[in-house]
Tab-separated table of N, CA and C in Angstrom:
chain	number	residue	atom	x	y	z
A	30	MET	N	8.892	8.993	-5.877
A	30	MET	CA	8.559	7.623	-6.013
A	30	MET	C	9.670	6.868	-6.779
A	31	HIS	N	10.867	6.925	-6.179
A	31	HIS	CA	12.043	6.281	-6.805
A	31	HIS	C	11.943	4.768	-6.952
A	32	PHE	N	11.070	4.125	-6.121
A	32	PHE	CA	10.909	2.710	-6.207
A	32	PHE	C	10.319	2.292	-7.535
A	33	LEU	N	9.715	3.214	-8.256
A	33	LEU	CA	9.111	2.886	-9.524
A	33	LEU	C	10.145	2.676	-10.656
A	34	GLN	N	11.411	2.920	-10.329
A	34	GLN	CA	12.471	2.634	-11.268
A	34	GLN	C	12.472	1.124	-11.633
A	35	ASP	N	12.040	0.349	-10.688
A	35	ASP	CA	11.921	-1.122	-10.886
A	35	ASP	C	10.468	-1.527	-11.066
A	36	ASP	N	9.775	-0.803	-11.903
A	36	ASP	CA	8.328	-0.970	-12.067
A	36	ASP	C	7.954	-2.347	-12.541
A	37	THR	N	8.733	-2.960	-13.406
A	37	THR	CA	8.406	-4.326	-13.903
A	37	THR	C	8.367	-5.308	-12.813
A	38	GLN	N	9.379	-5.268	-11.901
A	38	GLN	CA	9.467	-6.182	-10.792
A	38	GLN	C	8.319	-5.913	-9.823
A	39	LEU	N	8.028	-4.638	-9.610
A	39	LEU	CA	6.955	-4.274	-8.636
A	39	LEU	C	5.607	-4.828	-9.107
A	40	VAL	N	5.291	-4.600	-10.357
A	40	VAL	CA	4.010	-5.033	-10.849
A	40	VAL	C	3.985	-6.602	-10.896
A	41	SER	N	5.048	-7.188	-11.211
A	41	SER	CA	5.088	-8.690	-11.227
A	41	SER	C	4.866	-9.229	-9.848
A	42	ILE	N	5.519	-8.708	-8.846
A	42	ILE	CA	5.339	-9.141	-7.461
A	42	ILE	C	3.941	-8.939	-6.977
A	43	LEU	N	3.385	-7.759	-7.264
A	43	LEU	CA	2.005	-7.466	-6.858
A	43	LEU	C	1.000	-8.418	-7.516
A	44	TYR	N	1.212	-8.688	-8.798
A	44	TYR	CA	0.260	-9.573	-9.528
A	44	TYR	C	0.416	-11.026	-9.008
A	45	ARG	N	1.587	-11.493	-8.839
A	45	ARG	CA	1.776	-12.897	-8.360
A	45	ARG	C	1.186	-13.037	-6.945
A	46	THR	N	1.429	-12.033	-6.103
A	46	THR	CA	0.853	-12.106	-4.774
A	46	THR	C	-0.647	-12.064	-4.818
A	47	HIS	N	-1.231	-11.263	-5.683
A	47	HIS	CA	-2.694	-11.232	-5.790
A	47	HIS	C	-3.221	-12.614	-6.156
A	48	LYS	N	-2.581	-13.225	-7.142
A	48	LYS	CA	-3.071	-14.522	-7.614
A	48	LYS	C	-2.982	-15.599	-6.546
A	49	LEU	N	-2.080	-15.503	-5.606
A	49	LEU	CA	-1.930	-16.493	-4.543
A	49	LEU	C	-2.810	-16.236	-3.366
A	50	LEU	N	-3.448	-15.111	-3.257
A	50	LEU	CA	-4.280	-14.738	-2.097
A	50	LEU	C	-5.560	-15.575	-2.089
A	51	PRO	N	-6.093	-15.798	-0.905
A	51	PRO	CA	-7.414	-16.445	-0.848
A	51	PRO	C	-8.479	-15.452	-1.337
A	52	SER	N	-9.571	-16.001	-1.753
A	52	SER	CA	-10.660	-15.156	-2.352
A	52	SER	C	-11.036	-13.952	-1.478
A	53	ALA	N	-11.057	-14.195	-0.193
A	53	ALA	CA	-11.490	-13.089	0.737
A	53	ALA	C	-10.529	-11.894	0.691
A	54	ALA	N	-9.276	-12.068	0.293
A	54	ALA	CA	-8.321	-10.993	0.332
A	54	ALA	C	-8.124	-10.320	-1.031
A	55	LYS	N	-8.742	-10.816	-2.042
A	55	LYS	CA	-8.474	-10.343	-3.393
A	55	LYS	C	-8.968	-8.900	-3.643
A	56	VAL	N	-10.104	-8.514	-3.028
A	56	VAL	CA	-10.558	-7.161	-3.205
A	56	VAL	C	-9.608	-6.170	-2.569
A	57	SER	N	-9.083	-6.562	-1.404
A	57	SER	CA	-8.058	-5.674	-0.743
A	57	SER	C	-6.863	-5.523	-1.637
A	58	SER	N	-6.459	-6.579	-2.321
A	58	SER	CA	-5.312	-6.491	-3.255
A	58	SER	C	-5.623	-5.527	-4.375
A	59	LEU	N	-6.841	-5.561	-4.862
A	59	LEU	CA	-7.235	-4.634	-5.930
A	59	LEU	C	-7.116	-3.168	-5.444
A	60	TYR	N	-7.468	-2.947	-4.195
A	60	TYR	CA	-7.337	-1.614	-3.619
A	60	TYR	C	-5.874	-1.163	-3.547
A	61	VAL	N	-4.950	-2.106	-3.361
A	61	VAL	CA	-3.515	-1.758	-3.352
A	61	VAL	C	-3.132	-1.321	-4.766
A	62	PHE	N	-3.509	-2.068	-5.763
A	62	PHE	CA	-3.275	-1.673	-7.162
A	62	PHE	C	-3.839	-0.274	-7.427
A	63	ASP	N	-5.069	-0.056	-7.009
A	63	ASP	CA	-5.737	1.215	-7.208
A	63	ASP	C	-5.007	2.370	-6.530
A	64	ALA	N	-4.578	2.188	-5.267
A	64	ALA	CA	-3.893	3.258	-4.518
A	64	ALA	C	-2.539	3.560	-5.144
A	65	LEU	N	-1.781	2.546	-5.553
A	65	LEU	CA	-0.477	2.758	-6.198
A	65	LEU	C	-0.650	3.425	-7.537
A	66	SER	N	-1.677	3.035	-8.264
A	66	SER	CA	-1.906	3.616	-9.593
A	66	SER	C	-2.345	5.041	-9.531
A	67	ARG	N	-3.150	5.394	-8.505
A	67	ARG	CA	-3.574	6.811	-8.356
A	67	ARG	C	-2.376	7.668	-7.970
A	68	ALA	N	-1.528	7.172	-7.082
A	68	ALA	CA	-0.341	7.928	-6.738
A	68	ALA	C	0.612	8.066	-7.896
A	69	ALA	N	0.738	7.032	-8.729
A	69	ALA	CA	1.610	7.117	-9.892
A	69	ALA	C	1.051	8.068	-10.908
A	70	ARG	N	-0.310	8.064	-11.120
A	70	ARG	CA	-0.936	8.996	-12.032
A	70	ARG	C	-0.734	10.431	-11.601
A	71	GLN	N	-0.832	10.693	-10.348
A	71	GLN	CA	-0.601	12.051	-9.811
A	71	GLN	C	0.837	12.435	-10.029
A	72	SER	N	1.796	11.584	-9.767
A	72	SER	CA	3.148	11.889	-9.979
A	72	SER	C	3.492	12.085	-11.479
A	73	ALA	N	2.949	11.254	-12.282
A	73	ALA	CA	3.172	11.366	-13.731
A	73	ALA	C	2.649	12.702	-14.259
A	74	ASN	N	1.450	13.102	-13.819
A	74	ASN	CA	0.868	14.337	-14.279
A	74	ASN	C	1.698	15.528	-13.714
A	75	LYS	N	2.066	15.456	-12.450
A	75	LYS	CA	2.804	16.548	-11.844
A	75	LYS	C	4.169	16.809	-12.489
A	76	HIS	N	4.842	15.670	-12.905
A	76	HIS	CA	6.178	15.842	-13.458
A	76	HIS	C	6.238	15.709	-14.987
A	77	GLY	N	5.021	15.636	-15.581
A	77	GLY	CA	4.957	15.545	-17.043
A	77	GLY	C	5.648	14.307	-17.628
A	78	LEU	N	5.538	13.192	-16.945
A	78	LEU	CA	6.197	11.976	-17.368
A	78	LEU	C	5.418	11.283	-18.513
A	79	ILE	N	6.141	10.725	-19.395
A	79	ILE	CA	5.554	9.966	-20.497
A	79	ILE	C	6.008	8.525	-20.382
A	80	GLY	N	5.071	7.608	-20.559
A	80	GLY	CA	5.403	6.193	-20.495
A	80	GLY	C	6.022	5.674	-21.779
A	81	ASP	N	7.115	4.956	-21.682
A	81	ASP	CA	7.757	4.327	-22.820
A	81	ASP	C	8.116	2.932	-22.395
A	82	LEU	N	7.452	1.940	-22.937
A	82	LEU	CA	7.694	0.563	-22.561
A	82	LEU	C	9.117	0.085	-22.896
A	83	ASN	N	9.778	0.768	-23.804
A	83	ASN	CA	11.134	0.398	-24.199
A	83	ASN	C	12.204	1.040	-23.323
A	84	SER	N	11.812	1.874	-22.344
A	84	SER	CA	12.754	2.561	-21.461
A	84	SER	C	13.400	1.540	-20.534
A	85	THR	N	14.695	1.713	-20.245
A	85	THR	CA	15.417	0.794	-19.372
A	85	THR	C	15.133	1.158	-17.917
A	86	THR	N	14.724	2.372	-17.600
A	86	THR	CA	14.417	2.794	-16.255
A	86	THR	C	12.976	3.158	-16.171
A	87	GLY	N	12.336	2.590	-15.170
A	87	GLY	CA	10.886	2.809	-14.939
A	87	GLY	C	10.588	4.161	-14.297
A	88	ASN	N	9.391	4.635	-14.405
A	88	ASN	CA	8.901	5.822	-13.715
A	88	ASN	C	7.431	5.632	-13.488
A	89	ALA	N	6.754	6.661	-12.975
A	89	ALA	CA	5.334	6.560	-12.671
A	89	ALA	C	4.507	6.230	-13.923
A	90	ALA	N	4.850	6.831	-15.084
A	90	ALA	CA	4.105	6.630	-16.301
A	90	ALA	C	4.286	5.193	-16.813
A	91	THR	N	5.510	4.663	-16.736
A	91	THR	CA	5.709	3.307	-17.226
A	91	THR	C	5.072	2.260	-16.266
A	92	PHE	N	5.075	2.624	-14.997
A	92	PHE	CA	4.375	1.765	-13.999
A	92	PHE	C	2.921	1.621	-14.376
A	93	LEU	N	2.291	2.718	-14.784
A	93	LEU	CA	0.889	2.690	-15.148
A	93	LEU	C	0.647	1.821	-16.364
A	94	LEU	N	1.555	1.896	-17.360
A	94	LEU	CA	1.424	1.053	-18.531
A	94	LEU	C	1.533	-0.407	-18.163
A	95	LYS	N	2.407	-0.688	-17.259
A	95	LYS	CA	2.614	-2.134	-16.860
A	95	LYS	C	1.425	-2.644	-16.023
A	96	VAL	N	0.837	-1.775	-15.164
A	96	VAL	CA	-0.350	-2.221	-14.453
A	96	VAL	C	-1.492	-2.408	-15.427
A	97	GLU	N	-1.576	-1.532	-16.454
A	97	GLU	CA	-2.646	-1.731	-17.466
A	97	GLU	C	-2.522	-3.096	-18.101
A	98	GLY	N	-1.281	-3.562	-18.257
A	98	GLY	CA	-1.015	-4.855	-18.874
A	98	GLY	C	-1.506	-6.037	-18.098
A	99	VAL	N	-1.685	-5.896	-16.733
A	99	VAL	CA	-2.179	-7.017	-15.967
A	99	VAL	C	-3.596	-6.847	-15.500
A	100	LEU	N	-4.243	-5.723	-15.845
A	100	LEU	CA	-5.626	-5.544	-15.433
A	100	LEU	C	-6.583	-6.610	-15.831
A	101	ASP	N	-6.497	-7.017	-17.075
A	101	ASP	CA	-7.370	-8.121	-17.558
A	101	ASP	C	-7.235	-9.345	-16.708
A	102	GLY	N	-6.019	-9.720	-16.395
A	102	GLY	CA	-5.765	-10.900	-15.548
A	102	GLY	C	-6.319	-10.697	-14.140
A	103	LEU	N	-6.154	-9.518	-13.590
A	103	LEU	CA	-6.727	-9.283	-12.276
A	103	LEU	C	-8.257	-9.432	-12.256
A	104	PHE	N	-8.926	-8.855	-13.209
A	104	PHE	CA	-10.375	-8.906	-13.192
A	104	PHE	C	-10.868	-10.300	-13.518
A	105	ARG	N	-10.205	-11.016	-14.472
A	105	ARG	CA	-10.569	-12.427	-14.745
A	105	ARG	C	-10.405	-13.281	-13.477
A	106	ASP	N	-9.359	-13.052	-12.747
A	106	ASP	CA	-9.129	-13.796	-11.477
A	106	ASP	C	-10.253	-13.513	-10.486
A	107	LEU	N	-10.659	-12.263	-10.357
A	107	LEU	CA	-11.684	-11.886	-9.440
A	107	LEU	C	-13.031	-12.473	-9.866
A	108	VAL	N	-13.351	-12.451	-11.120
A	108	VAL	CA	-14.641	-12.931	-11.618
A	108	VAL	C	-14.695	-14.438	-11.433
A	109	SER	N	-13.597	-15.123	-11.655
A	109	SER	CA	-13.586	-16.583	-11.571
A	109	SER	C	-13.599	-17.105	-10.106
A	110	SER	N	-13.465	-16.192	-9.164
A	110	SER	CA	-13.457	-16.580	-7.767
A	110	SER	C	-14.821	-17.131	-7.363
A	111	SER	N	-14.818	-18.132	-6.497
A	111	SER	CA	-16.066	-18.722	-6.069
A	111	SER	C	-16.773	-17.903	-4.987
A	112	ASN	N	-16.185	-16.828	-4.530
A	112	ASN	CA	-16.756	-16.021	-3.449
A	112	ASN	C	-17.813	-15.045	-3.992
A	113	GLY	N	-19.073	-15.273	-3.675
A	113	GLY	CA	-20.164	-14.445	-4.194
A	113	GLY	C	-20.036	-13.022	-3.720
A	114	GLY	N	-19.648	-12.815	-2.448
A	114	GLY	CA	-19.433	-11.448	-1.960
A	114	GLY	C	-18.342	-10.702	-2.682
A	115	LEU	N	-17.367	-11.422	-3.097
A	115	LEU	CA	-16.231	-10.854	-3.904
A	115	LEU	C	-16.804	-10.299	-5.175
A	116	LYS	N	-17.687	-11.027	-5.877
A	116	LYS	CA	-18.255	-10.638	-7.112
A	116	LYS	C	-19.108	-9.366	-6.982
A	117	VAL	N	-19.834	-9.299	-5.874
A	117	VAL	CA	-20.621	-8.082	-5.607
A	117	VAL	C	-19.713	-6.906	-5.367
A	118	SER	N	-18.606	-7.098	-4.603
A	118	SER	CA	-17.668	-6.049	-4.344
A	118	SER	C	-17.002	-5.578	-5.622
A	119	LEU	N	-16.666	-6.494	-6.480
A	119	LEU	CA	-16.071	-6.203	-7.745
A	119	LEU	C	-17.011	-5.381	-8.605
A	120	TRP	N	-18.265	-5.817	-8.618
A	120	TRP	CA	-19.289	-5.097	-9.414
A	120	TRP	C	-19.433	-3.641	-8.929
A	121	LEU	N	-19.486	-3.478	-7.625
A	121	LEU	CA	-19.570	-2.163	-7.013
A	121	LEU	C	-18.377	-1.300	-7.372
A	122	LEU	N	-17.174	-1.864	-7.289
A	122	LEU	CA	-15.938	-1.166	-7.556
A	122	LEU	C	-15.958	-0.681	-9.028
A	123	VAL	N	-16.402	-1.498	-9.940
A	123	VAL	CA	-16.417	-1.145	-11.374
A	123	VAL	C	-17.467	-0.061	-11.590
A	124	VAL	N	-18.628	-0.216	-11.013
A	124	VAL	CA	-19.730	0.759	-11.161
A	124	VAL	C	-19.401	2.080	-10.574
A	125	LEU	N	-18.770	2.104	-9.429
A	125	LEU	CA	-18.555	3.370	-8.698
A	125	LEU	C	-17.272	4.061	-9.166
A	126	THR	N	-16.429	3.402	-9.977
A	126	THR	CA	-15.213	4.056	-10.363
A	126	THR	C	-15.385	4.869	-11.637
């Protein structure tokens, strides 16, 4: 997962894209964050990586730390959405995870 060397830019692009999406697409965006985070967690565990926010080069562990930093914003954005079906999907995602 060499693309995680640029983890800050990746998380920033994902987050900005999520914020610009219409309400109907926001749950799908959350699934993208979830899939990338699960893959990063697996890689970090497999390779014994440790996250260091002061590191100049990103890796799977630092990617996870940076995703953690935007989670609150993601969920606040989803909750504030006017789409009732989105709120139900979000609730189910939180309960089932």
